[in-house]
Coordinates of C-alpha atoms in Angstrom, one line a residue:
Chain A
M196 CA 0.1 -0.2 0.1
R197 CA 1.3 3.2 -0.5
T198 CA 0.3 5.9 1.6
N199 CA 0.6 8.4 -0.6
T200 CA -2.3 7.1 -3.2
V201 CA -4.7 6.6 0.2
I202 CA -3.5 10.5 1.2
S203 CA -4.4 11.3 -2.6
I204 CA -8.0 9.9 -2.4
A205 CA -8.7 11.3 1.2
K206 CA -7.7 14.7 -0.4
K207 CA -10.0 14.5 -3.2
E208 CA -12.7 13.4 -0.6
I209 CA -12.2 16.9 1.3
M210 CA -11.6 19.0 -1.4
D211 CA -14.9 17.7 -2.9
N212 CA -16.9 18.5 0.3
I213 CA -15.7 21.7 0.4
R214 CA -16.6 22.7 -3.0
N215 CA -20.1 21.7 -2.7
K216 CA -20.3 23.9 0.5
W217 CA -21.1 20.5 2.6
I218 CA -18.8 21.3 5.3
I219 CA -19.9 24.9 5.8
L220 CA -23.4 24.2 5.3
V221 CA -23.6 21.6 8.0
S222 CA -21.3 23.3 10.4
V223 CA -23.4 26.0 10.4
M224 CA -26.2 24.1 11.5
F225 CA -24.3 22.4 14.0
A226 CA -23.4 25.8 15.6
L227 CA -26.9 27.1 15.6
L228 CA -28.7 24.0 16.9
T229 CA -26.0 24.1 20.0
L230 CA -27.1 27.4 20.5
V231 CA -30.7 27.1 20.5
I232 CA -30.4 24.2 22.9
S233 CA -28.1 25.7 25.2
Y234 CA -30.0 29.3 25.3
F235 CA -33.3 27.5 26.0
G236 CA -31.4 24.8 28.4
S237 CA -29.8 27.6 30.2
L238 CA -33.4 29.0 30.7
G239 CA -33.8 29.7 34.4
S240 CA -30.2 28.4 35.6
S241 CA -26.9 29.4 35.6
G242 CA -23.3 27.9 36.0
W243 CA -21.3 25.0 34.2
K244 CA -24.3 23.1 34.6
D245 CA -26.3 25.0 31.5
L246 CA -23.1 23.1 29.5
G247 CA -24.3 19.8 31.3
I248 CA -27.6 20.6 30.0
T249 CA -26.8 21.5 26.5
I250 CA -24.5 18.6 26.4
S251 CA -27.2 16.0 27.1
G252 CA -29.8 18.0 24.9
M253 CA -27.1 17.6 22.0
T254 CA -26.7 14.3 22.8
Q255 CA -30.3 13.3 21.7
L256 CA -30.3 15.5 18.8
G257 CA -26.9 15.0 17.9
S258 CA -27.7 11.3 17.7
F259 CA -30.0 12.1 15.2
L260 CA -28.4 14.4 13.6
I261 CA -24.6 13.4 13.4
S262 CA -25.9 9.6 12.4
I263 CA -27.7 11.3 9.3
V264 CA -24.8 13.4 8.5
A265 CA -22.5 10.2 8.3
F266 CA -24.6 8.4 6.4
M267 CA -25.4 11.4 3.8
L268 CA -21.9 11.4 3.2
G269 CA -20.9 7.8 3.2
Y270 CA -24.2 5.6 1.7
A271 CA -23.1 6.8 -1.7
A272 CA -19.4 7.2 -1.4
I273 CA -18.4 3.8 -3.3
I274 CA -22.0 2.6 -5.1
G275 CA -22.1 5.9 -6.0
E276 CA -18.5 6.1 -8.1
I277 CA -19.3 3.0 -9.3
E278 CA -22.9 4.1 -10.7
R279 CA -21.3 7.2 -12.2
G280 CA -18.7 5.4 -14.0
S281 CA -15.9 7.3 -11.9
M282 CA -15.0 4.1 -10.3
S283 CA -13.4 2.3 -13.0
A284 CA -11.2 5.0 -14.1
L285 CA -9.9 5.5 -10.4
L286 CA -9.5 1.8 -10.6
S287 CA -7.8 1.0 -13.7
L288 CA -5.0 2.9 -12.2
S289 CA -2.7 1.8 -10.0
T290 CA -4.7 1.6 -7.0
T291 CA -6.4 -1.1 -4.9
R292 CA -9.8 -1.6 -3.8
F293 CA -8.2 -1.5 0.0
E294 CA -6.5 1.9 -1.0
I295 CA -9.8 3.2 -2.3
T296 CA -11.5 2.1 0.8
V297 CA -9.1 3.7 3.5
G298 CA -8.7 6.6 1.4
K299 CA -12.7 7.7 1.2
L300 CA -13.0 6.8 5.3
L301 CA -10.3 9.0 6.2
G302 CA -11.4 11.6 4.1
L303 CA -14.8 11.4 4.8
G304 CA -14.2 10.8 8.0
A305 CA -12.1 14.4 8.1
V306 CA -15.2 16.2 6.8
L307 CA -17.3 14.9 9.0
C308 CA -14.9 15.5 12.1
T309 CA -14.2 18.8 11.1
T310 CA -17.9 19.5 10.7
I311 CA -18.6 18.3 14.3
L312 CA -15.6 20.0 15.6
I313 CA -16.4 23.4 13.6
G314 CA -20.2 23.4 14.8
F315 CA -19.9 22.6 18.4
G316 CA -16.5 24.1 18.6
V317 CA -17.7 27.6 17.8
A318 CA -21.0 26.6 19.7
G319 CA -18.9 26.1 22.6
L320 CA -16.8 29.0 22.5
I321 CA -20.1 31.6 22.4
I322 CA -21.7 29.6 25.4
G323 CA -18.7 29.8 27.0
L324 CA -18.0 33.6 27.0
N325 CA -21.7 33.9 28.4
V326 CA -21.3 31.4 31.3
P327 CA -19.0 31.3 33.8
N328 CA -16.8 28.7 35.2
V329 CA -17.1 26.7 31.8
D330 CA -14.9 23.0 32.0
F331 CA -13.6 23.5 28.4
I332 CA -12.0 19.9 28.4
E333 CA -15.1 18.4 29.5
Y334 CA -16.4 19.8 25.9
L335 CA -13.8 18.7 24.0
V336 CA -14.4 15.3 25.4
F337 CA -17.9 15.5 24.6
I338 CA -16.3 16.7 20.9
G339 CA -14.2 13.9 21.0
I340 CA -16.9 11.0 21.4
T341 CA -19.4 12.3 19.1
M342 CA -16.6 12.3 16.5
I343 CA -16.3 8.3 17.5
F344 CA -20.0 8.4 17.1
G345 CA -19.9 10.1 13.6
L346 CA -17.2 7.7 12.3
V347 CA -19.0 4.6 13.5
F348 CA -22.0 6.0 11.3
L349 CA -19.8 6.4 8.4
S350 CA -18.3 3.0 8.7
L351 CA -21.8 1.7 8.4
S352 CA -22.8 3.6 5.5
L353 CA -19.4 3.0 3.4
F354 CA -20.2 -0.5 4.2
F355 CA -23.9 0.2 2.7
S356 CA -22.3 1.6 -0.1
T357 CA -20.8 -2.0 -0.9
V358 CA -23.2 -4.1 -0.3
F359 CA -26.0 -2.5 -2.7
S360 CA -25.9 -2.8 -6.5
K361 CA -27.6 0.4 -7.0
R362 CA -27.3 4.0 -5.1
S363 CA -31.0 4.2 -4.5
T364 CA -31.4 0.7 -2.4
A365 CA -28.0 1.8 -0.5
L366 CA -30.0 5.3 0.2
G367 CA -33.1 3.3 1.4
G368 CA -30.8 1.0 3.3
A369 CA -29.7 3.7 5.4
I370 CA -32.8 5.1 6.0
F371 CA -33.8 1.8 7.3
L372 CA -30.8 1.8 9.6
W373 CA -31.3 5.5 10.9
F374 CA -34.7 4.5 11.9
L375 CA -33.9 1.2 13.3
F376 CA -31.4 2.7 15.6
N377 CA -32.9 6.0 16.5
I378 CA -36.4 5.2 16.7
I379 CA -37.4 0.9 16.5
L380 CA -34.9 -1.0 18.4
P381 CA -35.3 1.7 21.4
I382 CA -39.2 1.2 21.5
I383 CA -38.7 -2.3 21.2
L384 CA -36.3 -2.5 24.4
V385 CA -37.9 -0.3 26.5
G386 CA -41.3 -2.2 25.4
I387 CA -39.8 -5.6 26.4
L388 CA -38.3 -3.6 29.3
A389 CA -41.7 -1.8 30.8
T390 CA -43.5 -5.9 30.4
T391 CA -40.7 -7.7 32.3
I392 CA -39.9 -4.9 35.4
D393 CA -41.9 -6.0 38.5
F394 CA -42.9 -2.2 39.1
S395 CA -44.4 -3.8 42.7
T396 CA -41.0 -3.8 44.1
T397 CA -39.0 -1.3 42.4
L398 CA -41.3 1.7 42.9
M399 CA -40.9 1.4 46.5
D400 CA -37.2 1.7 45.8
T401 CA -35.2 4.9 45.0
T402 CA -33.2 3.2 42.2
L403 CA -34.4 1.4 39.2
V404 CA -32.8 -2.0 39.0
I405 CA -32.3 -2.2 34.8
P406 CA -31.8 -6.3 34.1
D407 CA -28.4 -6.7 32.7
W408 CA -29.9 -8.2 29.5
Y409 CA -31.4 -4.9 28.8
H410 CA -27.6 -3.0 28.8
M411 CA -26.2 -6.1 26.7
A412 CA -28.9 -5.5 24.2
N413 CA -28.0 -1.7 23.8
L414 CA -24.5 -2.5 23.2
F415 CA -25.7 -3.4 19.5
N416 CA -27.2 -0.1 19.4
P417 CA -24.2 2.8 18.8
I418 CA -26.9 5.4 19.7
S419 CA -27.6 4.5 23.0
V420 CA -23.8 3.4 23.6
Y421 CA -23.3 6.8 22.6
S422 CA -25.3 8.4 25.1
S423 CA -24.4 6.0 28.0
L424 CA -20.6 6.9 27.1
I425 CA -21.5 10.8 27.4
T426 CA -23.8 10.1 30.4
M427 CA -21.3 8.3 32.5
T428 CA -18.1 10.2 31.2
I429 CA -19.4 14.0 31.1
G430 CA -19.2 15.2 34.6
P431 CA -22.4 18.0 34.8
V432 CA -24.2 15.2 32.6
Q433 CA -23.2 12.5 35.6
S434 CA -24.3 14.7 38.7
N435 CA -28.2 14.6 36.7
I436 CA -27.6 11.0 37.0
D437 CA -26.0 10.7 40.4
A438 CA -29.5 12.1 41.9
G439 CA -30.1 8.2 41.4
L440 CA -32.6 7.0 39.5
I441 CA -30.3 4.7 37.0
E442 CA -27.9 1.8 38.2
N443 CA -25.7 0.3 35.3
P444 CA -24.2 -3.0 36.3
A445 CA -20.4 -2.7 37.5
W446 CA -18.9 -4.1 33.7
Y447 CA -20.7 -1.4 31.8
T448 CA -17.8 0.9 32.0
P449 CA -17.2 4.0 30.0
S450 CA -13.7 2.3 28.5
L451 CA -16.4 -1.0 27.1
L452 CA -18.6 1.5 25.9
L453 CA -15.9 3.4 23.9
G454 CA -14.4 -0.7 22.8
V455 CA -17.8 -1.3 21.9
L456 CA -18.0 2.4 19.5
L457 CA -14.6 1.7 18.0
A458 CA -15.4 -2.4 17.2
W459 CA -18.4 -1.1 15.3
I460 CA -16.0 1.3 13.2
F461 CA -13.5 -1.3 12.6
V462 CA -15.6 -4.1 12.0
F463 CA -18.0 -2.6 9.5
F464 CA -15.1 -1.1 7.5
A465 CA -13.6 -4.5 7.5
L466 CA -16.8 -5.6 6.2
A467 CA -16.7 -2.9 3.3
I468 CA -13.2 -3.9 2.1
W469 CA -14.5 -7.3 2.0
R470 CA -17.3 -6.5 -0.2
F471 CA -16.1 -4.1 -2.4
H472 CA -13.0 -6.6 -2.8
L473 CA -15.8 -9.3 -4.1
K474 CA -17.4 -6.4 -6.3
D475 CA -17.5 -6.1 -10.2
I476 CA -17.5 -2.8 -11.3
Chain B
M83 CA 17.8 -11.4 -8.6
A84 CA 15.4 -9.5 -10.0
T85 CA 15.5 -7.0 -13.2
Q86 CA 14.7 -3.5 -13.2
L87 CA 14.4 -0.9 -15.7
V88 CA 15.7 2.9 -14.8
K89 CA 15.5 5.9 -16.7
C90 CA 18.5 7.9 -17.5
S91 CA 18.0 11.3 -15.7
R92 CA 19.9 13.3 -18.4
C93 CA 19.5 11.7 -21.5
K94 CA 16.1 9.3 -20.7
T95 CA 17.5 6.4 -22.0
I96 CA 16.3 3.2 -20.7
I97 CA 18.7 1.2 -18.7
T98 CA 18.3 -2.6 -17.7
I99 CA 19.9 -3.7 -14.7
A100 CA 20.0 -6.4 -12.3
G101 CA 20.3 -7.1 -8.4
K102 CA 18.7 -8.0 -5.2
P103 CA 16.3 -5.8 -3.2
G104 CA 18.0 -3.3 -1.3
D105 CA 21.1 -3.7 -3.2
K106 CA 22.7 -0.2 -3.9
L107 CA 24.3 0.0 -7.3
N108 CA 26.5 2.8 -9.1
L109 CA 24.9 3.0 -12.5
T110 CA 26.7 4.7 -15.8
C111 CA 24.3 5.9 -18.5
P112 CA 25.8 3.7 -21.9
Q113 CA 24.6 6.7 -24.0
C114 CA 25.6 9.9 -21.9
N115 CA 28.2 8.8 -19.3
Q116 CA 25.7 10.5 -16.8
K117 CA 26.7 8.9 -13.5
G118 CA 23.8 8.1 -10.9
V119 CA 23.1 5.3 -7.9
F120 CA 20.2 3.1 -7.6
T121 CA 18.7 1.4 -4.8
F122 CA 17.0 -1.5 -5.3
P123 CA 13.5 -1.6 -3.6
K124 CA 13.5 -3.6 -0.3
E125 CA 10.0 -5.2 -1.7
K126 CA 9.4 -8.0 -4.1
I127 CA 10.2 -6.1 -7.7
I128 CA 7.5 -6.7 -10.3
Q129 CA 8.8 -5.7 -13.6
P130 CA 8.1 -6.6 -16.6
L131 CA 10.8 -8.0 -18.7
P132 CA 11.9 -5.5 -21.8
G133 CA 10.4 -7.9 -24.1
N134 CA 6.6 -8.2 -22.9
L135 CA 7.0 -4.3 -22.1
A136 CA 4.0 -3.0 -23.7
T137 CA 2.2 -6.0 -24.9
I138 CA -1.3 -7.4 -24.0
E139 CA -1.8 -11.3 -23.3
V140 CA -5.2 -12.0 -22.7
S141 CA -6.0 -16.4 -22.3
N142 CA -9.0 -18.4 -22.0
L143 CA -10.4 -15.7 -20.4
T144 CA -14.6 -16.2 -19.4
K145 CA -16.6 -14.1 -17.1
T146 CA -20.0 -15.4 -16.2
Y147 CA -23.0 -13.6 -14.7
N148 CA -25.6 -16.3 -13.1
D149 CA -26.4 -17.9 -16.1
F150 CA -25.3 -15.9 -18.4
T151 CA -21.8 -16.5 -20.2
A152 CA -20.2 -12.6 -21.3
V153 CA -17.7 -13.8 -22.2
N154 CA -16.8 -17.1 -23.5
N155 CA -13.0 -18.6 -23.4
I156 CA -11.7 -15.8 -25.1
S157 CA -7.6 -15.6 -26.0
F158 CA -5.7 -13.2 -28.0
H159 CA -2.3 -10.9 -27.8
V160 CA -1.8 -7.6 -28.8
K161 CA 2.1 -7.1 -29.9
K162 CA 3.9 -3.8 -28.7
G163 CA 2.7 -0.5 -31.2
E164 CA 0.2 -2.1 -32.4
I165 CA -3.2 -0.9 -32.8
F166 CA -6.0 -3.5 -31.9
G167 CA -9.3 -3.2 -32.9
F168 CA -12.3 -5.0 -31.0
L169 CA -15.0 -4.8 -32.5
G170 CA -18.7 -6.4 -31.8
P171 CA -22.2 -5.4 -31.3
N172 CA -23.8 -4.5 -28.4
G173 CA -23.7 -6.7 -25.8
A174 CA -21.2 -8.8 -27.4
G175 CA -19.1 -8.7 -24.4
K176 CA -16.6 -6.0 -25.5
T177 CA -16.6 -4.0 -22.3
T178 CA -16.9 -6.9 -19.9
T179 CA -13.3 -7.9 -21.9
I180 CA -11.9 -4.8 -21.1
K181 CA -12.7 -4.6 -18.0
A182 CA -11.9 -8.1 -17.0
M183 CA -8.5 -6.8 -18.2
L184 CA -8.0 -4.2 -16.1
D185 CA -9.5 -6.5 -12.7
L186 CA -12.7 -4.1 -12.6
L187 CA -14.4 -7.4 -12.5
H188 CA -13.5 -10.8 -11.5
A189 CA -12.7 -13.8 -14.0
D190 CA -14.1 -16.8 -13.5
Q191 CA -11.4 -18.4 -15.3
G192 CA -8.2 -17.1 -17.7
T193 CA -4.8 -14.9 -17.5
I194 CA -4.4 -11.6 -18.4
H195 CA -0.8 -10.2 -18.8
L196 CA -0.3 -6.5 -19.2
S197 CA 3.3 -6.0 -20.3
G198 CA 4.0 -9.5 -19.4
I199 CA 2.3 -9.0 -15.7
D200 CA -0.1 -11.0 -14.4
V201 CA -3.1 -8.6 -13.9
R202 CA -5.1 -10.9 -11.4
K203 CA -2.2 -11.7 -9.5
H204 CA -0.1 -8.4 -9.5
G205 CA -3.0 -6.0 -10.6
K206 CA -1.2 -2.7 -9.2
E207 CA 1.9 -3.4 -11.1
A208 CA 0.5 -4.4 -13.9
K209 CA -2.0 -1.3 -13.9
K210 CA 1.1 1.2 -13.9
H211 CA 1.5 0.5 -17.3
V212 CA -1.8 1.0 -18.7
G213 CA -3.9 4.5 -19.6
Y214 CA -7.8 3.3 -20.1
M215 CA -10.9 5.3 -21.5
P216 CA -14.0 3.5 -20.3
E217 CA -16.8 3.6 -22.3
K218 CA -19.0 5.6 -19.6
V219 CA -16.0 8.4 -19.3
A220 CA -17.0 10.2 -15.9
F221 CA -15.4 12.9 -13.5
Y222 CA -15.7 14.6 -10.1
D223 CA -18.7 17.1 -10.8
N224 CA -17.6 19.0 -8.2
L225 CA -13.5 19.5 -9.2
T226 CA -12.2 21.4 -11.9
A227 CA -11.2 19.9 -15.5
L228 CA -7.5 20.8 -13.8
Q229 CA -8.0 19.6 -10.0
N230 CA -9.2 16.4 -12.0
L231 CA -6.5 15.4 -13.8
E232 CA -3.9 16.6 -11.6
F233 CA -5.8 14.4 -9.0
Y234 CA -5.1 11.4 -11.6
A235 CA -1.8 12.6 -11.9
E236 CA -1.2 11.8 -8.4
I237 CA -3.0 8.6 -8.4
K238 CA -0.3 7.7 -11.3
H239 CA 2.6 8.8 -9.7
V240 CA 3.5 11.3 -12.5
S241 CA 4.3 14.8 -13.1
K242 CA 1.1 17.2 -12.5
E243 CA 3.3 19.9 -15.0
E244 CA 1.5 18.1 -18.1
C245 CA -2.0 18.2 -17.0
P246 CA -2.4 22.2 -17.9
S247 CA -1.1 21.4 -21.6
L248 CA -3.0 18.3 -22.4
I249 CA -6.1 20.5 -21.0
K250 CA -5.4 22.9 -23.8
E251 CA -4.1 20.1 -26.4
F252 CA -7.5 18.9 -26.4
G253 CA -9.3 22.6 -26.3
L254 CA -10.2 22.6 -22.8
A255 CA -8.3 25.4 -22.3
D256 CA -11.2 27.8 -21.7
A257 CA -13.0 25.8 -19.3
G258 CA -10.3 24.2 -17.7
K259 CA -10.9 26.0 -14.2
K260 CA -14.6 25.3 -14.8
R261 CA -16.7 22.7 -12.7
V262 CA -16.4 19.3 -14.8
G263 CA -20.5 19.2 -14.0
T264 CA -21.2 22.2 -16.2
F265 CA -19.0 20.5 -19.6
S266 CA -21.0 19.0 -22.4
K267 CA -20.4 14.9 -23.1
G268 CA -18.2 15.8 -25.9
M269 CA -16.1 18.1 -23.4
V270 CA -16.0 14.7 -21.0
Q271 CA -15.5 12.7 -23.6
R272 CA -12.1 14.7 -24.6
L273 CA -11.1 15.0 -21.1
G274 CA -11.8 11.5 -20.4
M275 CA -9.0 10.7 -23.4
A276 CA -6.8 13.3 -22.0
R277 CA -6.4 11.4 -18.3
A278 CA -5.8 8.1 -20.3
I279 CA -2.8 9.7 -22.2
L280 CA -1.8 11.7 -19.1
G281 CA 1.9 10.0 -18.2
N282 CA 2.3 8.3 -21.4
P283 CA 1.3 5.0 -20.5
P284 CA 3.0 2.1 -23.1
I285 CA -0.7 0.4 -23.2
L286 CA -3.7 2.6 -23.7
I287 CA -7.1 1.2 -23.5
L288 CA -10.1 2.8 -25.3
D289 CA -13.5 1.5 -24.9
E290 CA -15.7 3.3 -27.7
P291 CA -13.7 6.5 -27.6
S292 CA -15.7 8.4 -29.9
G293 CA -19.1 7.7 -28.4
G294 CA -20.4 11.1 -27.7
L295 CA -18.4 13.2 -30.1
D296 CA -18.8 15.4 -32.9
P297 CA -16.8 14.5 -36.2
R298 CA -14.0 17.2 -35.4
G299 CA -13.9 15.4 -32.2
V300 CA -14.0 12.1 -33.9
V301 CA -11.6 13.3 -35.9
Q302 CA -9.2 14.6 -32.9
I303 CA -9.3 11.1 -31.5
R304 CA -8.2 9.4 -34.1
D305 CA -5.4 11.7 -35.0
K306 CA -4.2 11.5 -30.9
I307 CA -4.5 7.5 -31.4
R308 CA -2.2 7.6 -34.6
E309 CA 0.3 10.4 -32.7
M310 CA 0.4 7.6 -29.4
K311 CA 1.1 5.0 -31.9
K312 CA 3.9 6.8 -33.3
K313 CA 5.4 6.6 -29.9
G314 CA 5.5 3.2 -29.7
T315 CA 2.1 3.1 -27.5
T316 CA 0.4 -0.4 -28.0
I317 CA -3.7 0.6 -28.4
F318 CA -6.5 -1.4 -27.7
V319 CA -9.3 0.4 -29.0
S320 CA -13.2 -1.2 -29.1
S321 CA -15.7 0.3 -31.4
H322 CA -19.1 0.1 -33.2
I323 CA -17.8 3.0 -36.0
L324 CA -16.4 0.4 -37.7
S325 CA -14.9 2.8 -40.4
E326 CA -12.5 4.0 -37.8
I327 CA -11.5 1.4 -36.9
Q328 CA -10.5 -0.2 -40.6
E329 CA -8.3 3.3 -41.2
I330 CA -6.4 3.1 -38.1
C331 CA -6.1 -0.6 -36.6
D332 CA -3.1 -3.0 -37.8
R333 CA -5.3 -6.0 -36.9
V334 CA -9.3 -6.3 -35.6
G335 CA -10.8 -9.0 -33.2
I336 CA -14.1 -9.6 -33.6
I337 CA -16.4 -10.8 -31.1
N338 CA -19.9 -12.2 -31.0
K339 CA -22.5 -13.4 -28.1
G340 CA -19.1 -13.8 -25.4
I341 CA -17.1 -15.7 -28.5
L342 CA -14.2 -14.0 -30.4
V343 CA -15.0 -15.0 -33.7
A344 CA -12.3 -13.8 -35.7
Q345 CA -9.3 -12.0 -35.1
D346 CA -6.6 -11.1 -38.3
T347 CA -5.7 -7.8 -39.9
V348 CA -8.8 -6.3 -41.9
D349 CA -7.2 -7.7 -45.4
G350 CA -6.7 -11.1 -43.9
L351 CA -10.6 -11.2 -42.6
R352 CA -11.6 -10.2 -46.1
K353 CA -9.6 -12.6 -47.5
K354 CA -11.0 -15.3 -44.8
L355 CA -14.4 -14.7 -46.0
S356 CA -13.4 -14.4 -49.6
L357 CA -15.5 -11.1 -49.8
K358 CA -14.5 -10.0 -53.0
P359 CA -14.3 -6.1 -54.2
Q360 CA -16.8 -4.5 -56.3
L361 CA -16.1 -2.8 -59.8
T362 CA -18.3 -0.2 -61.2
V363 CA -18.1 0.0 -64.7
T364 CA -20.3 3.0 -66.5
V365 CA -20.6 2.5 -70.5
D366 CA -22.0 4.7 -73.3
S367 CA -24.7 2.5 -73.9
L368 CA -25.4 -0.7 -72.1
S369 CA -26.6 -3.4 -73.7
T370 CA -27.4 -7.5 -73.0
K371 CA -24.2 -8.5 -75.2
I372 CA -22.1 -6.2 -72.8
E373 CA -23.9 -7.6 -69.6
N374 CA -23.7 -11.4 -71.0
A375 CA -20.2 -10.9 -71.7
V376 CA -19.4 -9.9 -68.4
R377 CA -21.6 -12.4 -66.5
N378 CA -19.9 -15.2 -68.6
L379 CA -16.5 -14.4 -67.2
P380 CA -15.3 -17.3 -64.8
G381 CA -14.7 -15.4 -61.5
V382 CA -17.9 -13.2 -61.7
D383 CA -19.8 -13.8 -58.5
R384 CA -22.5 -11.0 -59.5
V385 CA -23.3 -8.4 -61.9
T386 CA -26.3 -6.0 -61.6
A387 CA -26.7 -3.4 -64.6
Q388 CA -28.5 0.1 -64.3
Q389 CA -29.1 2.3 -67.1
N390 CA -25.4 2.4 -68.1
T391 CA -23.6 1.3 -65.1
L392 CA -22.6 -2.2 -64.5
E393 CA -22.2 -3.4 -60.7
I394 CA -20.0 -6.3 -60.8
I395 CA -18.6 -8.3 -57.7
C396 CA -15.6 -10.4 -58.8
D397 CA -11.9 -11.0 -57.8
G398 CA -9.6 -8.1 -58.0
A399 CA -7.3 -9.7 -60.4
L400 CA -10.0 -10.1 -62.8
K401 CA -10.2 -6.3 -63.6
A402 CA -8.5 -6.7 -66.8
K403 CA -10.1 -9.5 -68.1
V404 CA -13.6 -7.5 -67.0
I405 CA -12.6 -4.4 -69.1
L406 CA -11.5 -6.4 -71.6
A407 CA -14.5 -8.4 -72.2
I408 CA -16.7 -4.8 -72.4
T409 CA -14.2 -3.3 -74.9
N410 CA -15.0 -6.5 -76.9
A411 CA -18.6 -6.5 -76.7
G412 CA -18.7 -3.0 -78.5
G413 CA -18.6 -0.7 -75.2
S414 CA -16.5 2.0 -74.4
I415 CA -16.0 2.7 -70.8
Q416 CA -16.2 6.3 -69.7
N417 CA -15.5 5.7 -65.4
L418 CA -14.4 2.8 -63.9
Q419 CA -14.2 2.6 -59.8
T420 CA -13.0 -0.4 -57.4
K421 CA -14.2 -0.5 -54.0
E422 CA -12.6 -3.2 -51.5
P423 CA -15.2 -4.6 -49.5
T424 CA -15.2 -2.4 -45.8
L425 CA -15.1 -4.0 -42.8
E426 CA -18.7 -3.0 -42.1
E427 CA -19.2 -6.0 -44.7
V428 CA -16.5 -8.3 -42.9
F429 CA -18.1 -7.5 -39.3
M430 CA -21.6 -8.1 -40.8
R431 CA -20.8 -11.5 -42.1
Y432 CA -19.2 -12.6 -39.0
T433 CA -21.7 -11.4 -36.5
E434 CA -25.0 -12.9 -38.6
A435 CA -26.9 -14.6 -36.4

């Protein structure tokens, strides 16, 4: 593998997305939404808690939005080029499918991370100027976790881009997956949870004991993993939870959750490379 | 021990050297005595032998899609510096063959060597020798023509300096800074040819290069193909514009329903099918006597009379006898034309159901 081939492909992806004004548009959208959440979230309260509330508000909204943004970036990355015809030209050169996939993940990943950094970063600075005692380190941790979360969906969408033989089917698949992780899975899991918990005993208690299977099932939904990870690692959000409603099992640690997110990226990226190798262009 | 071709930095002479990976050699150019040091790359070197450079060798290539055999056990070779025309009706398997040659799709069976390097085993190395123009030329629409070409130059590991002059050469100088998305089909097609010849590859593979071009564009591409041949480039060109192939190709292969039905020079194919030329003779006044005199000549296949003109299909060598027969029968020849059978006729004959 020649690294400069990978870098050339990554650079091209970045240039392409800058030229179609993608980065600017999505960054502005992220910044505006963060500010809106911060402004309405901080009404009637003050201090660092406000950024905490902003983060917990953004965790929900961010998981909706960033998963969409990552899907839009990635679903056509491979199949779109095959359909348009530019992939055959690219692969006729001295490149391999592996280099192309790595280059695409790096390039599109950089676009996604820059968007998150600019969008959330600018908003964070504005909030920081208006609210005293802001812990910027924790805010950066939040941004970092959000980037990793975005990469999970990018990796997933790259995989989708190699599975289907049409761009439109890949888009359909991505939309279905978005609904699955954001809406269908949580509803099913909460539904099962609600019917299996014995509320007569738990209601007496201040702590709601969530069974292990629920936590395990949630590991298969990157959105749940992301929101749990934010809740457990960011101080201010943590303090909301510390009031004592939910207790997590001992094995359900931030490092496990981070590992799961990284595993999602790696597994689907490997699957994307494998599928692309089998594909006829 | 491996061999490697190196280019003299001063006079560009190609020198073959031998050594082991990691070896450091002091070299002197046999032409200009320029001195230099060459270190063999550590990884395994896959380099063509000088004799294999710029050749194409396809053996027993088969590609099936579910039950459909798109390409059925075809074999051919193209020599260095030759233009090979690849003909066939739509859906005959031309593009499938070309894509398999570049490892864009996985062949079920067969071997493909470009410059003597096995494409299926060492695709990355083999493809260094190729410039390809796909049937469906596409670029990155958000980028300009120049940005697009520079990107491909980076991937090809060739100098970007060539890009602006290439754009100019293909009549795109004014559009060089415009997004390719705004280009007409003809402009995209010309840029596609520029991309293929970028870096002067020893082999060119062109899939229907004239599709979507106006007559001037067609001529431009044809001239470019001739120019590349002069430089010693091996060219594999598929086309349905038969007259064009006839003009520029040294040899042609005809593919029909996935089978390579013929492979020869245009003349050779004509001879194999014993397609005879057509003589068109105009006389001052045509009579049945003249017509019969020609018809009765041995070696004349068909005679059609129209007003004062006779259309005669016969062996080329019979021309003098035909003239004599007409004159002897009392005809006075006003005009005489010979038309060789076109590749079109050869093609139609080979691809008949």
